mmCIF file of C-alpha atoms and ligand atoms in Angstrom:
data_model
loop_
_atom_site.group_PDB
_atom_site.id
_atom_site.type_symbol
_atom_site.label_atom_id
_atom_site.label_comp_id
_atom_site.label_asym_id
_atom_site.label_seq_id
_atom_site.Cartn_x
_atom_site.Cartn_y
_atom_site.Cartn_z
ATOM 1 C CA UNK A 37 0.000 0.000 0.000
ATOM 2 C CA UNK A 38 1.622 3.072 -1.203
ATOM 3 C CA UNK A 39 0.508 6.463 -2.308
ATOM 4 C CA UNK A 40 1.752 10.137 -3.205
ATOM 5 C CA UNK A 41 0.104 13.313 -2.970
ATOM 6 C CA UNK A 42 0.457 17.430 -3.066
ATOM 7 C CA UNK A 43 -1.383 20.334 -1.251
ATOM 8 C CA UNK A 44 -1.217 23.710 -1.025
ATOM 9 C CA UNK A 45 -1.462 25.802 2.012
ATOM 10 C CA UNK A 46 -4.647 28.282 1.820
ATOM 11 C CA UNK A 47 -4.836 31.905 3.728
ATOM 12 C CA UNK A 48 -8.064 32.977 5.143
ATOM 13 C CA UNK A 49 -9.649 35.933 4.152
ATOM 14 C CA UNK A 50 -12.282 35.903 6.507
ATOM 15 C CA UNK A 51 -10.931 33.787 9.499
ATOM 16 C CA UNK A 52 -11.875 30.918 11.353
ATOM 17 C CA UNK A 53 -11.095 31.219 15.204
ATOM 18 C CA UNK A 54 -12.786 29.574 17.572
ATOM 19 C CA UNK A 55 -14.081 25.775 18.004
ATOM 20 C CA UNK A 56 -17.886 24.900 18.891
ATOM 21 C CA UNK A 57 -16.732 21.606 19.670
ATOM 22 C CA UNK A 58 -13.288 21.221 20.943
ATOM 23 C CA UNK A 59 -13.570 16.907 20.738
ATOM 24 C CA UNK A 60 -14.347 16.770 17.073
ATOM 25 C CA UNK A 61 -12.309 20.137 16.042
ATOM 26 C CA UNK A 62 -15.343 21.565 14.712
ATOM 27 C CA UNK A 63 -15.052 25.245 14.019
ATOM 28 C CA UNK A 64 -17.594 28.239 15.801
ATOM 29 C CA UNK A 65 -17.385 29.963 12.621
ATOM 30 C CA UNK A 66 -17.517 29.927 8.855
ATOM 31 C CA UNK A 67 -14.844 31.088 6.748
ATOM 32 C CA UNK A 68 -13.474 32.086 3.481
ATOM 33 C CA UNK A 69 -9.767 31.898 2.036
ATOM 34 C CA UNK A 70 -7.767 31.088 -1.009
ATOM 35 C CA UNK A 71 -5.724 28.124 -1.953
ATOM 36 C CA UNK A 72 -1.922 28.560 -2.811
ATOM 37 C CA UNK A 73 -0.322 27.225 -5.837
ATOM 38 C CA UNK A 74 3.492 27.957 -5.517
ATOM 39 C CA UNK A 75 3.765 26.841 -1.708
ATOM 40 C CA UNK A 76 3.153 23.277 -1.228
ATOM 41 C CA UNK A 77 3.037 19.695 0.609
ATOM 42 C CA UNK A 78 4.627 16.701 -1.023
ATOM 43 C CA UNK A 79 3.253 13.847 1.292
ATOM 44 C CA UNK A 80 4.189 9.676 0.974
ATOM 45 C CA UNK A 81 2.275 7.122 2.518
ATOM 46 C CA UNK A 82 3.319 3.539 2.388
ATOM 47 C CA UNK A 83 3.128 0.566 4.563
ATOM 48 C CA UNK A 84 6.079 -1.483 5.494
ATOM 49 C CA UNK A 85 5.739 -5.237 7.221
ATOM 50 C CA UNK A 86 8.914 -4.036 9.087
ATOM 51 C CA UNK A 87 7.280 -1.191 11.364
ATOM 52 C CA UNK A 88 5.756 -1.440 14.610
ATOM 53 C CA UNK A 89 4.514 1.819 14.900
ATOM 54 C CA UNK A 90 4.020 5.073 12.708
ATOM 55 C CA UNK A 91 6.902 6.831 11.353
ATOM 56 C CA UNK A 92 6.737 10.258 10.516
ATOM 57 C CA UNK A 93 9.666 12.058 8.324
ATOM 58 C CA UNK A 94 9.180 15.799 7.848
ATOM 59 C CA UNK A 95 11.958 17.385 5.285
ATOM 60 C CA UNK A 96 13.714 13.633 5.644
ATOM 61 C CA UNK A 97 13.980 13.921 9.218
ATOM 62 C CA UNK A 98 12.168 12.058 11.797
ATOM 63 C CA UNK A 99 9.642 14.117 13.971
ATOM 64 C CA UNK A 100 8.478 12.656 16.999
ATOM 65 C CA UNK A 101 6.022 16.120 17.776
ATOM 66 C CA UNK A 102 3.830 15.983 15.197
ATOM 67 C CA UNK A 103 3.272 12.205 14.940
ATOM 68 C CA UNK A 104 0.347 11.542 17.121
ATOM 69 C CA UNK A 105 -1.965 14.185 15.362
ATOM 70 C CA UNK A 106 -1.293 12.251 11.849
ATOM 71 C CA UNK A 107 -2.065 8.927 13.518
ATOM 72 C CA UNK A 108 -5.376 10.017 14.550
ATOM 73 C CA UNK A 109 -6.008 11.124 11.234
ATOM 74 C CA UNK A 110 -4.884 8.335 9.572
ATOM 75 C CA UNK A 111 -6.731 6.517 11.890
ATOM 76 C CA UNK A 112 -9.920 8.637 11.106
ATOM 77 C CA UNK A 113 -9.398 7.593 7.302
ATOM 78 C CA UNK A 114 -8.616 4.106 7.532
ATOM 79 C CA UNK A 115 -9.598 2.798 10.582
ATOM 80 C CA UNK A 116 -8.066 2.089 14.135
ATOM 81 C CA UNK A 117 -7.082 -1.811 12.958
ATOM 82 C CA UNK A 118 -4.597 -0.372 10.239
ATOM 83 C CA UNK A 119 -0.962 -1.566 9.980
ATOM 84 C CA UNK A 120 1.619 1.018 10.917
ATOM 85 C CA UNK A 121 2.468 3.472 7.954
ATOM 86 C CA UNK A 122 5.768 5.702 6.710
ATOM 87 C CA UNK A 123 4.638 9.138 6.340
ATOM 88 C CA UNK A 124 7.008 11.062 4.621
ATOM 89 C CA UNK A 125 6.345 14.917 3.624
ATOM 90 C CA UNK A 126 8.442 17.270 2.283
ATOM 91 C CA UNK A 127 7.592 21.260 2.132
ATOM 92 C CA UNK A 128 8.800 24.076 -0.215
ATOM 93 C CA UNK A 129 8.299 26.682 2.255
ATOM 94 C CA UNK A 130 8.949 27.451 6.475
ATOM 95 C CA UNK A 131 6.868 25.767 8.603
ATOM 96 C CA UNK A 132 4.651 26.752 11.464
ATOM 97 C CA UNK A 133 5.801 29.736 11.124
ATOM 98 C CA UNK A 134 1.540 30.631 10.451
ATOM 99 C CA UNK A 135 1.989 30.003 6.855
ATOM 100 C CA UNK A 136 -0.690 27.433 7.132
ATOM 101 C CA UNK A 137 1.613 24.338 6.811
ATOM 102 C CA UNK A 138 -0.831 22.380 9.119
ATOM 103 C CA UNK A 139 -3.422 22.887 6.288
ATOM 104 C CA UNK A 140 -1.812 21.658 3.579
ATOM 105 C CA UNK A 141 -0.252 19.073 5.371
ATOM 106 C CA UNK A 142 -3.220 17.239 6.497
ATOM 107 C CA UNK A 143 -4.944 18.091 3.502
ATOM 108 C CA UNK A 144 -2.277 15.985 1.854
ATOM 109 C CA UNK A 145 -2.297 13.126 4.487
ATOM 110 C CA UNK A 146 -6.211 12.389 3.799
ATOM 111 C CA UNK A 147 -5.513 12.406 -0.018
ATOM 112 C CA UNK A 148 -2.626 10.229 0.168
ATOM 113 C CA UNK A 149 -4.249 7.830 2.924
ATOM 114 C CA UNK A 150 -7.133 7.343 1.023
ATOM 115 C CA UNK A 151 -5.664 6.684 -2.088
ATOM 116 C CA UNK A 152 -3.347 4.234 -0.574
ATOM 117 C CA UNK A 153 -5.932 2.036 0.525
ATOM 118 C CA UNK A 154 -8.303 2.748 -2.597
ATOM 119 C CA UNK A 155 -11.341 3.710 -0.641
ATOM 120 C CA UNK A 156 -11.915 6.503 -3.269
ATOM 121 C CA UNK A 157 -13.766 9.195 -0.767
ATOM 122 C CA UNK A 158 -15.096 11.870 -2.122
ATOM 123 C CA UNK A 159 -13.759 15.474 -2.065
ATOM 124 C CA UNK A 160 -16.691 16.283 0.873
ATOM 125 C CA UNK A 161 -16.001 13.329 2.995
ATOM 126 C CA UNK A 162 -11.727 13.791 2.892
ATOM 127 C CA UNK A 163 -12.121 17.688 3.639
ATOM 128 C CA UNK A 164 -14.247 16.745 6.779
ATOM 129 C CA UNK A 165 -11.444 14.350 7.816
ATOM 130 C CA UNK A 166 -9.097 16.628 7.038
ATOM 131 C CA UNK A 167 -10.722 19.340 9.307
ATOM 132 C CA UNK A 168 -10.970 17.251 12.237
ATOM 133 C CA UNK A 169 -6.863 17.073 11.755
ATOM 134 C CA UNK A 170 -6.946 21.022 11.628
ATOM 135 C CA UNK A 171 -9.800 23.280 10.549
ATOM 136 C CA UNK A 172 -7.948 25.758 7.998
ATOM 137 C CA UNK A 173 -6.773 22.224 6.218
ATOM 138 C CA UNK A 174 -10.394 21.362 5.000
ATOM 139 C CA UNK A 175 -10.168 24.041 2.752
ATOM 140 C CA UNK A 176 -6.999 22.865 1.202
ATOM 141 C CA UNK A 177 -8.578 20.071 -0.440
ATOM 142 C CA UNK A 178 -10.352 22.583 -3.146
ATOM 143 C CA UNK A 179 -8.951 25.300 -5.690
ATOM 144 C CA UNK A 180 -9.538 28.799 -5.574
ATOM 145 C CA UNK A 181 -11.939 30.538 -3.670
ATOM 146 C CA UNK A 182 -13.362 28.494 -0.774
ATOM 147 C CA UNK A 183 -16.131 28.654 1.311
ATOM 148 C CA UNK A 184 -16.196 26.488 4.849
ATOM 149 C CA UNK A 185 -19.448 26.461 6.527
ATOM 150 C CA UNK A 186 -20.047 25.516 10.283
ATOM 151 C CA UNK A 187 -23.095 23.392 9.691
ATOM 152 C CA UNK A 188 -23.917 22.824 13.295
ATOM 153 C CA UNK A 189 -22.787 18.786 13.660
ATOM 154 C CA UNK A 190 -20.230 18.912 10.067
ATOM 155 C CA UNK A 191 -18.325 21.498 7.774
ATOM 156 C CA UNK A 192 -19.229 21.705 4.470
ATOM 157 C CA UNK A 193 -16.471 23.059 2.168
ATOM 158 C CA UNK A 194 -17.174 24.198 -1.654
ATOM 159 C CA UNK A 195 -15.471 26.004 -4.101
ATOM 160 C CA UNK A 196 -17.374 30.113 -4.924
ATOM 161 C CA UNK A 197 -14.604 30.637 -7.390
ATOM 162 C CA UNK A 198 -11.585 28.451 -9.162
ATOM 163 C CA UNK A 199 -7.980 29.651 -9.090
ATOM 164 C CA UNK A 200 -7.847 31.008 -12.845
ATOM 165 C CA UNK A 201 -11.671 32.742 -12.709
ATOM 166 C CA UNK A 202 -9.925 35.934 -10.485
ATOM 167 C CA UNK A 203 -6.232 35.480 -10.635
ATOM 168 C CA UNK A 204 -5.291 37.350 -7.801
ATOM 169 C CA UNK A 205 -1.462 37.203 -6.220
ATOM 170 C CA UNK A 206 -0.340 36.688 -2.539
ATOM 171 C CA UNK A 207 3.162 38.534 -1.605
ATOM 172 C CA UNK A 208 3.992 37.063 2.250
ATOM 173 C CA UNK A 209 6.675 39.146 4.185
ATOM 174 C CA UNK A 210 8.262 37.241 6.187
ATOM 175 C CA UNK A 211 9.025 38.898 8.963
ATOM 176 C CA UNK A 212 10.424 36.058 11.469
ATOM 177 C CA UNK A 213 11.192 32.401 11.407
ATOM 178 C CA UNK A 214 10.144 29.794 13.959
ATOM 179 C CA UNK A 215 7.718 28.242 15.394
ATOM 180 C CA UNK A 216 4.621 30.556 16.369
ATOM 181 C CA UNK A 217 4.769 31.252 20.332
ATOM 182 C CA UNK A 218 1.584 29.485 21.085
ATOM 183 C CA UNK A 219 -0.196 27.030 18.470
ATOM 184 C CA UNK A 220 -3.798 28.128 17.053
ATOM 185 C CA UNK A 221 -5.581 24.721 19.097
ATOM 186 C CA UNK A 222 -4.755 26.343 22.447
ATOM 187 C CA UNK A 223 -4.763 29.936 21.715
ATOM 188 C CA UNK A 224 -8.445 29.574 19.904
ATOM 189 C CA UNK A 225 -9.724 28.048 23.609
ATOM 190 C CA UNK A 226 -8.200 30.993 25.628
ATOM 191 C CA UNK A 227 -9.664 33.590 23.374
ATOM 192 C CA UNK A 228 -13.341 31.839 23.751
ATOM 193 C CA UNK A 229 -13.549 31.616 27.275
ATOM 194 C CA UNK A 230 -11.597 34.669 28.479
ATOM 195 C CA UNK A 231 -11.541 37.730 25.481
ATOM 196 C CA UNK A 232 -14.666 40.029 26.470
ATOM 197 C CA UNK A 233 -15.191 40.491 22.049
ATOM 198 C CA UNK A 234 -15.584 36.965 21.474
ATOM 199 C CA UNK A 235 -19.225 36.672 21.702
ATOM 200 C CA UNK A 236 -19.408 39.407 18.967
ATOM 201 C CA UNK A 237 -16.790 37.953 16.688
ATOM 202 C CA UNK A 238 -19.019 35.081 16.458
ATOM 203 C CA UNK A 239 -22.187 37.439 16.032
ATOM 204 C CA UNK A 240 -20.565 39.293 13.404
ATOM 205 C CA UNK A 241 -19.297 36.680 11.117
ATOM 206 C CA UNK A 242 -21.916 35.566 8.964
ATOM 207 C CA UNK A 243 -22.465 39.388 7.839
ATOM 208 C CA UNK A 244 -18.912 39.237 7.012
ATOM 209 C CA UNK A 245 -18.888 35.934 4.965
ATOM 210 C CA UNK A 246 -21.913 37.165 2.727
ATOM 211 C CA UNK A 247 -20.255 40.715 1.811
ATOM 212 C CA UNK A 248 -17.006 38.645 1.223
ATOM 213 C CA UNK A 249 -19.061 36.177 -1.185
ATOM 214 C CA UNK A 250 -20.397 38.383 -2.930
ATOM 215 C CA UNK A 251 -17.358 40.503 -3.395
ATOM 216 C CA UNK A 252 -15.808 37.674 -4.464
ATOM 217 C CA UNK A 253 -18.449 36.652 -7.241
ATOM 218 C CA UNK A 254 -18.793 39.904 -8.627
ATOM 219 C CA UNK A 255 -14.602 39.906 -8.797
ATOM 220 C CA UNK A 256 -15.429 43.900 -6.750
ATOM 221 C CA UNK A 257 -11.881 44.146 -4.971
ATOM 222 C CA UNK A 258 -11.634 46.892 -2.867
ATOM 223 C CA UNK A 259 -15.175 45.354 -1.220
ATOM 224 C CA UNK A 260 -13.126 42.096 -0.591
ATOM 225 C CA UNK A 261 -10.072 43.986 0.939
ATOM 226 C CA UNK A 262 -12.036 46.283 3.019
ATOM 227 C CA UNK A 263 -13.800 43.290 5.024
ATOM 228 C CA UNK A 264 -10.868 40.931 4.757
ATOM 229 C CA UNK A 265 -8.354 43.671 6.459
ATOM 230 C CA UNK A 266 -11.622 44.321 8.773
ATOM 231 C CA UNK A 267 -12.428 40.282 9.297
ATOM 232 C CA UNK A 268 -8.431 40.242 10.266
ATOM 233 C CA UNK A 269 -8.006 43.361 12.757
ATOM 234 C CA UNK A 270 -11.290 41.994 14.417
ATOM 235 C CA UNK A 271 -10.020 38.360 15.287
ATOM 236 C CA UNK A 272 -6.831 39.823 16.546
ATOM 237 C CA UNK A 273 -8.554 42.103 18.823
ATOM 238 C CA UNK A 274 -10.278 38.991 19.624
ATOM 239 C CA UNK A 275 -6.620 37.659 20.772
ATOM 240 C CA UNK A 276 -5.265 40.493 22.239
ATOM 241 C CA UNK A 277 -8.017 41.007 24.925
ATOM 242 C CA UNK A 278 -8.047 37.666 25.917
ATOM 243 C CA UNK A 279 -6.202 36.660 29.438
ATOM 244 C CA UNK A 280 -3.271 36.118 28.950
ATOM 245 C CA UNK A 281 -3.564 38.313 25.745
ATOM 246 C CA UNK A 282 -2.513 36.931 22.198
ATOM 247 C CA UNK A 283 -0.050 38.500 20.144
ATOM 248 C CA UNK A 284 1.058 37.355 17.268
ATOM 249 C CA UNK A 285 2.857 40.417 16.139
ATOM 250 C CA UNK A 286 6.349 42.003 16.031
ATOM 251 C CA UNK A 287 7.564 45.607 15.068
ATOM 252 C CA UNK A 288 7.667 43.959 11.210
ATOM 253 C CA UNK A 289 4.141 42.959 11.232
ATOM 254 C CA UNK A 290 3.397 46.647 11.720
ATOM 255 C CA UNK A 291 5.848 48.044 9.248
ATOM 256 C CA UNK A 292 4.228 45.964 6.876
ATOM 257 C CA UNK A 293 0.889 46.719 7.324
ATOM 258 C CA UNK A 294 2.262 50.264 6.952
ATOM 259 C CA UNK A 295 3.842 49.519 3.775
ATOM 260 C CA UNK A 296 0.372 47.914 2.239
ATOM 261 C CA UNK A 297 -1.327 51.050 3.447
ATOM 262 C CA UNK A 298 0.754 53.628 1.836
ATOM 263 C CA UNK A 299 0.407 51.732 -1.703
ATOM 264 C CA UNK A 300 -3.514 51.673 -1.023
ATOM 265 C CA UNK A 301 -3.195 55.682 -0.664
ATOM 266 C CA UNK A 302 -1.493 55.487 -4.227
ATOM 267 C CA UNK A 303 -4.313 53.538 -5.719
ATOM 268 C CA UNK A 304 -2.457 50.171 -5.890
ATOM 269 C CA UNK A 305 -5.054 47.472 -5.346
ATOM 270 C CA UNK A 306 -3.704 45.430 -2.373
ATOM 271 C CA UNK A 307 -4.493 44.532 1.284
ATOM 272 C CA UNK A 308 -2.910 42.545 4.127
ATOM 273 C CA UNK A 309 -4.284 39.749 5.980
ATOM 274 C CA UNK A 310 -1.966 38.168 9.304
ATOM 275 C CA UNK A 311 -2.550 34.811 10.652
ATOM 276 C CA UNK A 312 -1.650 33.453 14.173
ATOM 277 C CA UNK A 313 1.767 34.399 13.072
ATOM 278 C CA UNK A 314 3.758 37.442 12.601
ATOM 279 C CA UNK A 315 3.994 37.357 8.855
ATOM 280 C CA UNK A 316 2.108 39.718 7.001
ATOM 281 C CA UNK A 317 0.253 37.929 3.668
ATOM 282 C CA UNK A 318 -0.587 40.878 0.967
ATOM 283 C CA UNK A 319 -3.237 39.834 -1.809
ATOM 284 C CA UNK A 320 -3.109 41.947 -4.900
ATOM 285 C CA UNK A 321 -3.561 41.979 -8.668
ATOM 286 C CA UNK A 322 -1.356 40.849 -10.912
ATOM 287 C CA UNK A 323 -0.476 44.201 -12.161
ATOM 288 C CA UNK A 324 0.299 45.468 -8.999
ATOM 289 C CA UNK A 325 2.301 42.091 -7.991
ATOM 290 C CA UNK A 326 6.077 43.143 -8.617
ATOM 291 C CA UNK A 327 5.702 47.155 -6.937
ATOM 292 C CA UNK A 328 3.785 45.064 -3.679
ATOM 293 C CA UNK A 329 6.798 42.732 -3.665
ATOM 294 C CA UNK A 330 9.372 45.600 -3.919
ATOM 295 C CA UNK A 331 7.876 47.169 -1.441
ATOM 296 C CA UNK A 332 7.508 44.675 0.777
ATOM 297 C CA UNK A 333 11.151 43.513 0.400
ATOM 298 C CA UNK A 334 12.578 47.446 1.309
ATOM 299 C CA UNK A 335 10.354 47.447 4.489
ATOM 300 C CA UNK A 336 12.213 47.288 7.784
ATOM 301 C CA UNK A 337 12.971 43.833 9.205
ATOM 302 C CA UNK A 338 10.998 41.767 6.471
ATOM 303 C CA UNK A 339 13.522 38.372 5.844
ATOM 304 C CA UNK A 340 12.065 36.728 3.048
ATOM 305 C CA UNK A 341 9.408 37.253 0.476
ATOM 306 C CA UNK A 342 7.115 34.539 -0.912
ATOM 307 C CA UNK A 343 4.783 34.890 -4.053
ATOM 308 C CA UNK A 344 2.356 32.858 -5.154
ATOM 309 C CA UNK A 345 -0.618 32.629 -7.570
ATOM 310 C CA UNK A 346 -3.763 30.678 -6.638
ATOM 311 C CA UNK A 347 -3.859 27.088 -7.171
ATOM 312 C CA UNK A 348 -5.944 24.130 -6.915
ATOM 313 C CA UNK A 349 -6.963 21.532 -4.548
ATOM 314 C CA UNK A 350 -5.239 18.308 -2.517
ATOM 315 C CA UNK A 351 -4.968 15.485 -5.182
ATOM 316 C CA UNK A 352 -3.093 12.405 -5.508
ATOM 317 C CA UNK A 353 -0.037 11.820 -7.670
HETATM 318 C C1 LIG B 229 -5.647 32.161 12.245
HETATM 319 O O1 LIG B 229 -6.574 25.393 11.362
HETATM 320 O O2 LIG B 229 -4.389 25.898 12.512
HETATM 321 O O3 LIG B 229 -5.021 30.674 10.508
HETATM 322 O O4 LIG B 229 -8.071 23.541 13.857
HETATM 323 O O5 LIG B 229 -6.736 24.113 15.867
HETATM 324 O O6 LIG B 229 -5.603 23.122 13.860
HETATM 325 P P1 LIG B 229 -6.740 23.980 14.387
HETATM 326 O O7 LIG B 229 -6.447 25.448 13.880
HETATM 327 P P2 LIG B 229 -5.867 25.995 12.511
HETATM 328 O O8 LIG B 229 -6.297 27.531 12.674
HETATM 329 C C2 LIG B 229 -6.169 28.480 11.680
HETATM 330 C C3 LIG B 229 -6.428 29.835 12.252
HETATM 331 C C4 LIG B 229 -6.076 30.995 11.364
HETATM 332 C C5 LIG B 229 -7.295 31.460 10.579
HETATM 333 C C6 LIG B 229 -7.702 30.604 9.411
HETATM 334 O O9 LIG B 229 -6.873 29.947 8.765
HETATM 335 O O10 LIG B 229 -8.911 30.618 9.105
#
């Protein structure tokens, strides 16, 4: 039993943060982001009669940290009675460095699991599993423009736009590398039962998801970027009034945002969006790709710059 498969890490334009059901990972809110195309997941899974456990191999190197997450999942796809498994995955990009590696990771775990055993799920049923893994990584397994919706026991995920209908650009500034001070899981459970805006965040989102549809289906993108930036700022108020307060942020982040906001005031069609992370993730046209990028790249304590189109869904190889 042996299988191959790729995914792409997606960024949220309108965010999920919070859980309604912390047992089955099942997200408070709804959400909306965009898949990736130049970042991705390579991910192997094979059984071997010589194993008598799981093996994980990130970037060819044994990881011990991440392991029992992907054995849960793979025991969500194929069943607790399985036979141990090699998982080996190799990235093009940092990881958990809020890039979304967890998304296309497990994105690319369910893909690969299920083709290995040939149960041949569909796309609804592997982006469920794949959200129970992490939320943000059931929208990995479609192109494009993607919807999640909370629908009270489930998630169901669907595409509103592909990849190649509105070809927009990401630029991500990276503004620090390593591992994010504290993961999404834990930091999503503080803000819901200590920061005084959660209740409202929840309130609010739905109104946000509709104007971001329908910005999104009439291709209108200064709509989109005024309720993405919005739908950002407001979760990480969310996270900084919780106890102890979230942030995410260092004095890059805020050049950054700086940076995207001066270009605005020239008419260059671009806004940020910032993850549980400290990187700052600008969408734009493709006109206005290379002067983002420049800019980006000349602001104070940015490391690295990362550009991407938009790309499709998880798939085998
Ligand atoms: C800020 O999907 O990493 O990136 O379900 O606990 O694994 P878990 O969380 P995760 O959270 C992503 C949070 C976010 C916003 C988003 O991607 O929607």
């Amino acid at each position: 039993m042996r299988a191959k498969s790729q995914a792409q890490p997606n960024i949220a334009l309108i965010k999920y943060w919070g859980k309604s059901d912390l047992a089955r990972n099942l997200p408070a809110v709804g959400s909306i982001s965009i898949t990736l195309d130049d970042l991705y997941t390579m991910m192997c899974v094979e059984s071997d009669a010589s194993l008598a456990a799981d093996v994980l191999m990130i970037n060819g190197r044994e990881d011990v940290a991440l392991l029992p997450r992907v054995s849960r999942c793979l025991d969500a796809v194929l069943g607790g009675d399985r036979e141990p498994l090699r998982v080996q995955s190799e990235y093009n990009f940092p990881m958990a460095a809020g890039l979304a590696s967890s998304a296309s990771a497990f994105a690319a775990l369910v893909v690969a699991a299920d083709a290995a055993a040939g149960t041949g799920r569909a796309t609804a049923e592997l982006a469920s599993l794949a959200g129970a893994a992490s939320g943000s990584a059931a929208r990995s397994l479609y192109g494009g423009f993607v919807e999640l919706e909370n629908t009270g026991d489930d998630v169901a995920v669907s595409s509103i736009c592909g990849a190649s209908e509105w070809p927009l650009r990401v630029v991500a500034a990276i503004t620090e590398l390593g591992p994010k001070s504290v993961g999404s899981t834990e930091a999503m459970e503080i803000s819901r039962k200590t920061s005084p805006f959660y209740s409202r965040w929840i309130e609010q989102q739905a109104g946000d998801l509709a104007v971001a549809r329908e910005a999104i289906e009439s291709r209108d993108f200064r709509t989109l970027a005024t309720v993405a930036e919005h739908n950002c700022l407001k979760m990480h108020s969310v996270m900084w009034a919780s106890r102890p307060p979230l942030s995410y942020w260092n004095s890059a982040t805020l050049e950054c945002m700086e940076t995207v906001r001066g270009l605005q005031a020239k008419g260059v069609d671009v806004f940020f969006t910032i993850d549980a992370g400290p990187q700052v993730k600008a969408v734009c046209t493709p006109e206005a790709e290379e002067q983002v990028a420049e800019a980006l790249r000349s602001t104070a304590g940015v490391k690295e710059i990362l550009q991407s189109g938009l790309g499709e869904g998880a798939r085998a190889l």
